[in-house]
Short mmCIF file of C-alpha atoms and ligand atoms in Angstrom, two decimals:
data_model
loop_
_atom_site.label_atom_id
_atom_site.label_comp_id
_atom_site.label_asym_id
_atom_site.label_seq_id
_atom_site.Cartn_x
_atom_site.Cartn_y
_atom_site.Cartn_z
CA MET A 1 12.55 -6.46 -12.79
CA THR A 2 9.32 -4.85 -12.99
CA THR A 3 7.91 -2.23 -10.78
CA ALA A 4 5.26 -4.92 -9.69
CA GLU A 5 7.92 -7.57 -9.72
CA ALA A 6 10.02 -5.26 -7.06
CA TYR A 7 6.83 -4.89 -4.78
CA ALA A 8 6.06 -8.65 -5.06
CA GLU A 9 9.58 -9.50 -4.33
CA PHE A 10 9.50 -7.02 -1.11
CA GLY A 11 6.57 -8.26 0.15
CA ARG A 12 8.00 -12.04 0.12
CA ARG A 13 11.41 -11.25 0.97
CA GLU A 14 11.64 -8.51 3.12
CA ALA A 15 8.20 -7.55 4.39
CA ARG A 16 7.11 -11.43 5.09
CA GLY A 17 7.67 -12.37 8.82
CA VAL A 18 8.64 -8.80 9.71
CA SER A 19 5.51 -6.53 9.01
CA PRO A 20 2.17 -8.09 7.67
CA THR A 21 1.01 -4.57 6.89
CA TYR A 22 3.64 -3.88 4.46
CA GLU A 23 3.37 -7.63 3.25
CA ARG A 24 -0.19 -7.09 2.40
CA LEU A 25 0.14 -3.52 0.95
CA SER A 26 3.35 -4.35 -1.54
CA HIS A 27 1.31 -7.17 -2.53
CA ALA A 28 -1.68 -4.93 -3.26
CA VAL A 29 0.56 -2.33 -5.17
CA ALA A 30 1.99 -4.85 -6.95
CA GLN A 31 -1.30 -5.68 -8.46
CA ASP A 32 -2.57 -1.62 -8.44
CA ASP A 33 -1.98 -0.53 -12.23
CA ALA A 34 -2.78 2.88 -11.38
CA VAL A 35 -0.14 3.38 -8.64
CA LEU A 36 2.14 1.27 -10.90
CA ALA A 37 1.70 3.77 -13.75
CA LEU A 38 2.73 6.93 -11.45
CA LEU A 39 5.53 5.13 -9.84
CA ASP A 40 6.86 4.12 -13.49
CA ALA A 41 7.27 7.66 -14.60
CA LEU A 42 9.74 8.07 -11.60
CA PRO A 43 13.34 7.28 -11.79
CA PRO A 44 13.90 3.68 -10.85
CA ALA A 45 15.74 4.47 -7.38
CA LYS A 46 12.40 6.47 -6.31
CA ARG A 47 9.77 3.75 -7.06
CA GLN A 48 11.18 1.80 -4.04
CA PRO A 49 8.54 0.19 -1.59
CA ASN A 50 9.74 1.26 1.41
CA LEU A 51 10.09 4.86 0.28
CA LEU A 52 6.57 5.20 -1.34
CA PHE A 53 5.05 3.57 1.95
CA SER A 54 7.20 6.08 4.25
CA VAL A 55 6.47 9.15 2.30
CA VAL A 56 2.65 8.08 2.48
CA ARG A 57 2.47 7.65 6.34
CA TRP A 58 4.87 10.81 6.90
CA LEU A 59 2.23 12.83 4.64
CA GLY A 60 -0.68 11.33 7.23
CA GLY A 61 -1.86 8.66 4.60
CA ARG A 62 -3.03 5.23 5.53
CA VAL A 63 -0.67 2.09 4.91
CA ASP A 64 -3.10 -0.51 6.53
CA ASP A 65 -5.79 -0.60 4.48
CA PRO A 66 -4.76 -1.04 0.73
CA ALA A 67 -7.89 0.80 -0.79
CA ALA A 68 -7.13 4.10 1.47
CA PHE A 69 -3.69 3.95 0.41
CA HIS A 70 -4.47 3.85 -3.32
CA ASP A 71 -6.88 6.83 -2.65
CA PHE A 72 -4.30 8.71 -0.59
CA THR A 73 -1.83 7.68 -3.30
CA VAL A 74 -3.53 8.70 -6.46
CA THR A 75 -5.48 11.88 -4.79
CA HIS A 76 -2.36 13.45 -3.28
CA TRP A 77 0.01 12.51 -6.05
CA PRO A 78 1.77 15.77 -6.71
CA ALA A 79 2.68 15.82 -2.90
CA VAL A 80 3.66 12.20 -2.86
CA LYS A 81 5.82 12.55 -6.02
CA ALA A 82 7.74 15.67 -4.47
CA GLU A 83 8.47 13.92 -1.64
CA LEU A 84 9.51 10.99 -3.32
CA LEU A 85 11.73 13.12 -5.40
CA THR A 86 13.48 14.75 -2.69
CA ARG A 87 13.87 12.13 0.14
CA ALA A 88 15.77 8.78 0.17
CA THR A 89 15.56 5.82 2.24
CA GLN A 90 17.82 6.76 5.09
CA THR A 91 16.58 4.28 7.40
CA ASN A 92 19.09 4.44 10.55
CA GLU A 93 18.93 1.07 12.46
CA SER A 94 21.03 0.99 15.71
CA GLY A 95 20.10 -2.58 16.29
CA ARG A 96 22.54 -2.98 13.17
CA CYS A 97 25.24 -2.52 16.15
CA ALA A 98 24.65 -6.03 17.42
CA VAL A 99 25.80 -7.62 14.30
CA LEU A 100 29.03 -5.19 13.96
CA LEU A 101 29.87 -5.63 18.07
CA PRO A 102 31.46 -9.48 17.80
CA VAL A 103 33.87 -8.07 15.13
CA LEU A 104 34.32 -4.59 16.64
CA ALA A 105 35.17 -5.94 20.19
CA ALA A 106 37.71 -8.14 18.48
CA LEU A 107 39.85 -5.76 16.91
CA PRO A 108 42.91 -4.04 18.43
CA GLN A 109 41.60 -1.29 20.58
CA PRO A 110 40.91 1.48 20.85
CA LEU A 111 39.01 2.45 17.75
CA ALA A 112 38.52 5.04 15.57
CA LEU A 113 35.10 4.44 13.76
CA LEU A 114 34.37 5.76 10.24
CA GLU A 115 30.83 4.98 8.98
CA VAL A 116 30.03 5.65 5.26
CA GLY A 117 26.49 5.89 4.56
CA ALA A 118 26.03 6.80 8.28
CA SER A 119 22.32 8.71 7.62
CA ALA A 120 21.93 10.25 11.42
CA GLY A 121 25.35 8.31 12.73
CA LEU A 122 23.42 6.04 15.14
CA CYS A 123 25.51 2.98 14.12
CA LEU A 124 28.45 4.95 15.27
CA TYR A 125 28.02 4.55 19.07
CA PRO A 126 28.27 0.68 19.52
CA ASP A 127 30.23 1.32 22.86
CA ARG A 128 27.11 3.04 24.43
CA TYR A 129 24.56 0.48 23.83
CA ALA A 130 23.47 -2.74 25.59
CA TYR A 131 23.17 -6.02 24.12
CA ARG A 132 21.52 -9.47 24.37
CA TYR A 133 22.78 -12.52 22.56
CA GLY A 134 20.11 -14.92 24.35
CA GLU A 135 20.99 -14.98 27.79
CA HIS A 136 24.34 -13.18 27.16
CA LYS A 137 24.34 -9.73 28.25
CA VAL A 138 27.15 -7.15 27.11
CA GLY A 139 27.06 -3.32 28.10
CA SER A 140 24.95 -1.20 29.90
CA GLY A 141 22.27 1.71 29.19
CA GLU A 142 19.70 2.42 26.50
CA PRO A 143 18.65 0.95 23.90
CA VAL A 144 19.13 -2.86 24.40
CA LEU A 145 19.83 -4.33 21.22
CA GLU A 146 18.71 -8.27 21.24
CA CYS A 147 20.36 -10.25 18.64
CA ALA A 148 19.18 -14.01 18.32
CA ALA A 149 22.64 -15.41 17.53
CA SER A 150 23.76 -18.75 16.46
CA GLY A 151 27.25 -20.17 16.21
CA LEU A 152 28.58 -17.03 17.60
CA VAL A 153 31.02 -16.79 20.94
CA PRO A 154 29.40 -13.34 21.93
CA PRO A 155 31.62 -10.50 23.29
CA THR A 156 32.12 -9.98 26.65
CA ARG A 157 32.83 -6.21 26.45
CA VAL A 158 31.92 -3.29 24.30
CA PRO A 159 34.72 -1.79 22.15
CA GLN A 160 36.73 1.43 23.28
CA VAL A 161 35.68 4.21 20.67
CA VAL A 162 37.84 7.50 20.69
CA TRP A 163 37.03 8.86 17.55
CA ARG A 164 33.68 8.68 15.48
CA ALA A 165 32.98 9.97 12.20
CA GLY A 166 30.47 9.64 9.37
CA LEU A 167 29.97 10.50 5.82
CA ASP A 168 26.81 10.59 4.19
CA LEU A 169 25.30 12.23 1.03
CA ASN A 170 22.65 13.55 2.82
CA PRO A 171 23.48 13.33 6.77
CA LEU A 172 20.50 13.77 8.88
CA ASP A 173 20.65 15.67 12.25
CA VAL A 174 19.25 13.81 15.32
CA THR A 175 18.66 16.99 17.07
CA ASP A 176 16.54 18.39 14.25
CA PRO A 177 12.77 17.20 14.98
CA GLY A 178 12.17 17.11 11.25
CA ASP A 179 14.81 14.50 10.53
CA VAL A 180 14.01 12.66 13.43
CA SER A 181 10.25 12.56 12.42
CA TRP A 182 11.35 11.26 8.90
CA LEU A 183 13.75 8.72 10.62
CA ASP A 184 10.58 7.74 12.72
CA ALA A 185 8.28 7.38 9.37
CA LEU A 186 11.02 4.93 7.83
CA ILE A 187 10.13 2.55 10.61
CA TRP A 188 7.75 -0.10 9.60
CA PRO A 189 4.30 0.11 11.23
CA GLU A 190 4.03 -2.68 13.50
CA HIS A 191 7.88 -1.81 14.90
CA ALA A 192 7.08 0.16 18.14
CA HIS A 193 10.12 -1.72 19.35
CA ARG A 194 12.12 0.12 16.64
CA ARG A 195 10.67 3.30 17.23
CA ALA A 196 11.56 3.27 20.94
CA ARG A 197 15.23 2.28 19.81
CA LEU A 198 15.08 5.08 17.61
CA ARG A 199 14.35 7.81 20.22
CA ALA A 200 16.95 5.86 23.02
CA ALA A 201 19.60 5.82 20.23
CA ALA A 202 18.98 9.54 19.22
CA ALA A 203 19.26 10.46 22.66
CA VAL A 204 22.53 8.91 22.80
CA ALA A 205 23.78 10.75 19.67
CA ALA A 206 22.08 13.94 20.38
CA ALA A 207 23.96 14.04 23.92
CA ASP A 208 27.23 13.75 22.00
CA PRO A 209 26.92 14.10 18.15
CA PRO A 210 29.16 12.74 15.72
CA LEU A 211 31.38 14.27 13.09
CA LEU A 212 28.89 13.79 10.29
CA LEU A 213 29.91 15.05 7.08
CA ARG A 214 28.18 15.62 3.97
CA GLY A 215 29.92 13.70 1.32
CA ASP A 216 30.48 10.84 -1.04
CA LEU A 217 32.09 7.39 0.23
CA VAL A 218 34.43 7.31 -2.92
CA ASP A 219 35.04 10.95 -3.25
CA ASP A 220 35.43 12.20 0.15
CA LEU A 221 36.55 9.13 2.21
CA PRO A 222 40.42 9.41 2.19
CA ALA A 223 40.45 13.03 3.24
CA LEU A 224 37.79 12.31 6.20
CA ALA A 225 40.18 8.99 7.11
CA ALA A 226 43.16 11.03 7.15
CA ARG A 227 41.68 12.89 10.00
CA ALA A 228 41.56 10.04 12.31
CA PRO A 229 44.04 9.55 15.23
CA ALA A 230 47.06 7.37 14.25
CA ASP A 231 47.18 5.97 17.72
CA ALA A 232 43.38 4.08 17.13
CA THR A 233 42.63 1.23 14.85
CA LEU A 234 40.81 2.90 11.93
CA VAL A 235 37.52 0.83 11.18
CA VAL A 236 35.78 1.97 8.14
CA PHE A 237 32.34 0.23 8.04
CA HIS A 238 29.04 0.29 6.42
CA THR A 239 25.63 -1.42 6.97
CA SER A 240 22.73 -1.67 4.20
CA VAL A 241 24.36 1.00 1.97
CA LEU A 242 26.17 -0.14 -1.16
CA TYR A 243 22.60 -1.30 -2.52
CA GLN A 244 22.32 2.70 -3.19
CA VAL A 245 25.49 2.97 -4.98
CA PRO A 246 25.92 1.97 -8.60
CA PRO A 247 27.91 -1.06 -9.34
CA PRO A 248 30.84 0.84 -11.01
CA ARG A 249 31.09 3.10 -7.80
CA ARG A 250 30.86 -0.05 -5.21
CA GLU A 251 34.15 -1.19 -6.84
CA GLU A 252 35.91 1.93 -6.94
CA PHE A 253 35.02 2.03 -3.02
CA VAL A 254 36.26 -1.46 -2.39
CA ARG A 255 39.55 -0.80 -3.75
CA LEU A 256 39.85 2.45 -1.98
CA VAL A 257 38.77 1.19 1.35
CA ARG A 258 41.24 -1.93 0.89
CA GLU A 259 44.04 0.45 0.46
CA LEU A 260 43.44 2.52 3.77
CA PRO A 261 45.14 1.58 6.93
CA GLY A 262 43.41 -0.23 9.45
CA HIS A 263 40.12 -2.64 8.91
CA TRP A 264 36.90 -2.68 6.85
CA VAL A 265 33.79 -3.97 8.20
CA ALA A 266 31.06 -4.53 5.79
CA ASN A 267 27.35 -5.73 6.36
CA GLU A 268 25.83 -5.65 2.88
CA ALA A 269 23.46 -7.95 0.77
CA PRO A 270 25.52 -10.75 -1.26
CA GLU A 271 23.81 -9.49 -4.48
CA VAL A 272 25.40 -6.09 -3.76
CA LEU A 273 29.07 -6.94 -2.46
CA ARG A 274 30.09 -10.45 -3.69
CA HIS A 275 31.74 -12.91 -1.70
CA ASP A 276 33.14 -16.46 -2.82
CA GLY A 277 32.05 -19.74 -1.45
CA LEU A 278 29.12 -18.56 0.95
CA PRO A 279 27.17 -21.02 2.77
CA ASP A 280 23.77 -21.36 2.16
CA PRO A 281 21.56 -18.77 4.26
CA PRO A 282 19.40 -19.84 7.15
CA ASP A 283 16.28 -19.25 5.42
CA ASP A 284 15.08 -17.55 2.34
CA ALA A 285 14.56 -13.91 4.27
CA MET A 286 16.88 -11.28 3.18
CA HIS A 287 20.02 -11.35 4.59
CA ASN A 288 23.26 -8.95 4.77
CA VAL A 289 26.93 -10.99 4.91
CA LEU A 290 28.79 -9.48 7.68
CA ALA A 291 32.23 -9.66 6.49
CA LEU A 292 35.86 -8.16 8.01
CA ASP A 293 38.39 -7.04 5.36
CA GLY A 294 36.63 -8.94 2.42
CA ARG A 295 36.42 -12.24 4.46
CA PRO A 296 32.65 -13.39 5.12
CA LEU A 297 31.77 -14.18 8.82
CA ALA A 298 28.20 -14.57 9.22
CA TRP A 299 24.57 -13.80 7.78
CA ALA A 300 22.75 -11.12 9.25
CA ARG A 301 19.23 -9.87 9.30
CA GLY A 302 18.48 -6.74 8.03
CA HIS A 303 17.53 -4.63 11.19
CA GLY A 304 20.14 -6.46 13.33
CA GLN A 305 17.73 -8.76 14.97
CA ALA A 306 19.43 -12.29 14.27
CA MET A 307 23.02 -13.59 12.91
CA THR A 308 24.22 -17.05 11.88
CA TRP A 309 27.91 -17.21 12.30
CA PHE A 310 29.52 -19.20 9.78
CA GLY A 311 31.19 -22.40 11.26
C1 LIG B 401 19.70 2.74 4.08
S1 LIG B 401 20.55 3.92 4.94
C2 LIG B 401 21.57 3.02 6.01
C3 LIG B 401 22.10 3.99 7.07
C4 LIG B 401 22.92 3.36 7.93
N1 LIG B 401 24.09 2.75 7.66
C5 LIG B 401 22.43 2.26 9.14
O1 LIG B 401 22.52 0.85 8.54
O2 LIG B 401 21.25 2.55 9.79
C6 LIG B 401 21.84 4.37 3.44
C7 LIG B 401 22.73 5.54 3.78
O3 LIG B 401 23.63 5.81 2.70
C8 LIG B 401 23.72 6.71 2.08
N2 LIG B 401 24.33 6.56 0.69
C9 LIG B 401 23.94 6.30 -0.27
N3 LIG B 401 24.94 6.63 -1.24
C10 LIG B 401 26.04 7.26 -0.72
C11 LIG B 401 27.12 7.57 -1.13
N4 LIG B 401 27.59 7.32 -2.72
N5 LIG B 401 28.25 8.32 -0.30
C12 LIG B 401 27.54 8.52 0.81
N6 LIG B 401 26.34 8.08 1.70
C13 LIG B 401 25.49 7.16 0.75
C14 LIG B 401 22.18 7.33 2.10
O4 LIG B 401 22.09 8.56 2.01
C15 LIG B 401 21.66 6.67 3.45
O5 LIG B 401 21.66 7.76 4.49
#
């Protein structure tokens, strides 16, 4: 896929119906030969729409006006390029806990949670957040995570978590204002509710920080898993991570995680982690597949805002 095609695809499949600003901007960049030429001189992983848009916003540029975006990006290219090369899309979306909750609540309790690709670790607190599945409420406190769920019998309680740990190539620190401002810049422009959610979830994590280690999800997983308490159910999980991992390493990770004791929960795009016999998705928006121990259970929207349980 060319860079222009990738931006058009992002607008059509990821931003449409979710962020009109990014939908408009991604289609504009798809036709902007000057910006495309600059991007094409970077490694492929650094050309992503979400990364470029977040860096420009973080540096003070405008994303609500494609012409102003073009001028800022071209004029400030050395600074934009430097940030693109050092930063990564590490969006940490606590809303994804609403998708994980039905699976986590149904496993033998208590749980030892180990998240790979944890970013700042905000998905390690599914027991501390509150949830709303339509009229059905679970848990208490802030943030309240809303998920339009169909075909699901919603959980009646949150899981009991006795240990939480995360691995990330570049762990972010919720007690560091610089890291939190980058997490904020990664949130799409119109999503005030996600900004409020980030602040609330970051406060939860900052009050009781998780064990977050810098490391790779293949090389460093066994040693961290060995630190989990033996009298809890180990759950290794990941959401929206494997698209950043080269395919041969994904396969190594899957082989490794299947050998560990406990359970494996994945929430990944179907192109990235393949499953046989998936039903059709509910629409043509981007969906992850929620799976337990390799068995697909549901389609889930990217930020945890909706899920369609398989029949
Ligand atoms: C898009 S973020 C998702 C964060 C979090 N899972 C969530 O859903 O909010 C992907 C994260 O995976 C991390 N990551 C990518 N490749 C990794 C690897 N090989 N080992 C560990 N972490 C990795 C990135 O640094 C980033 O923080």
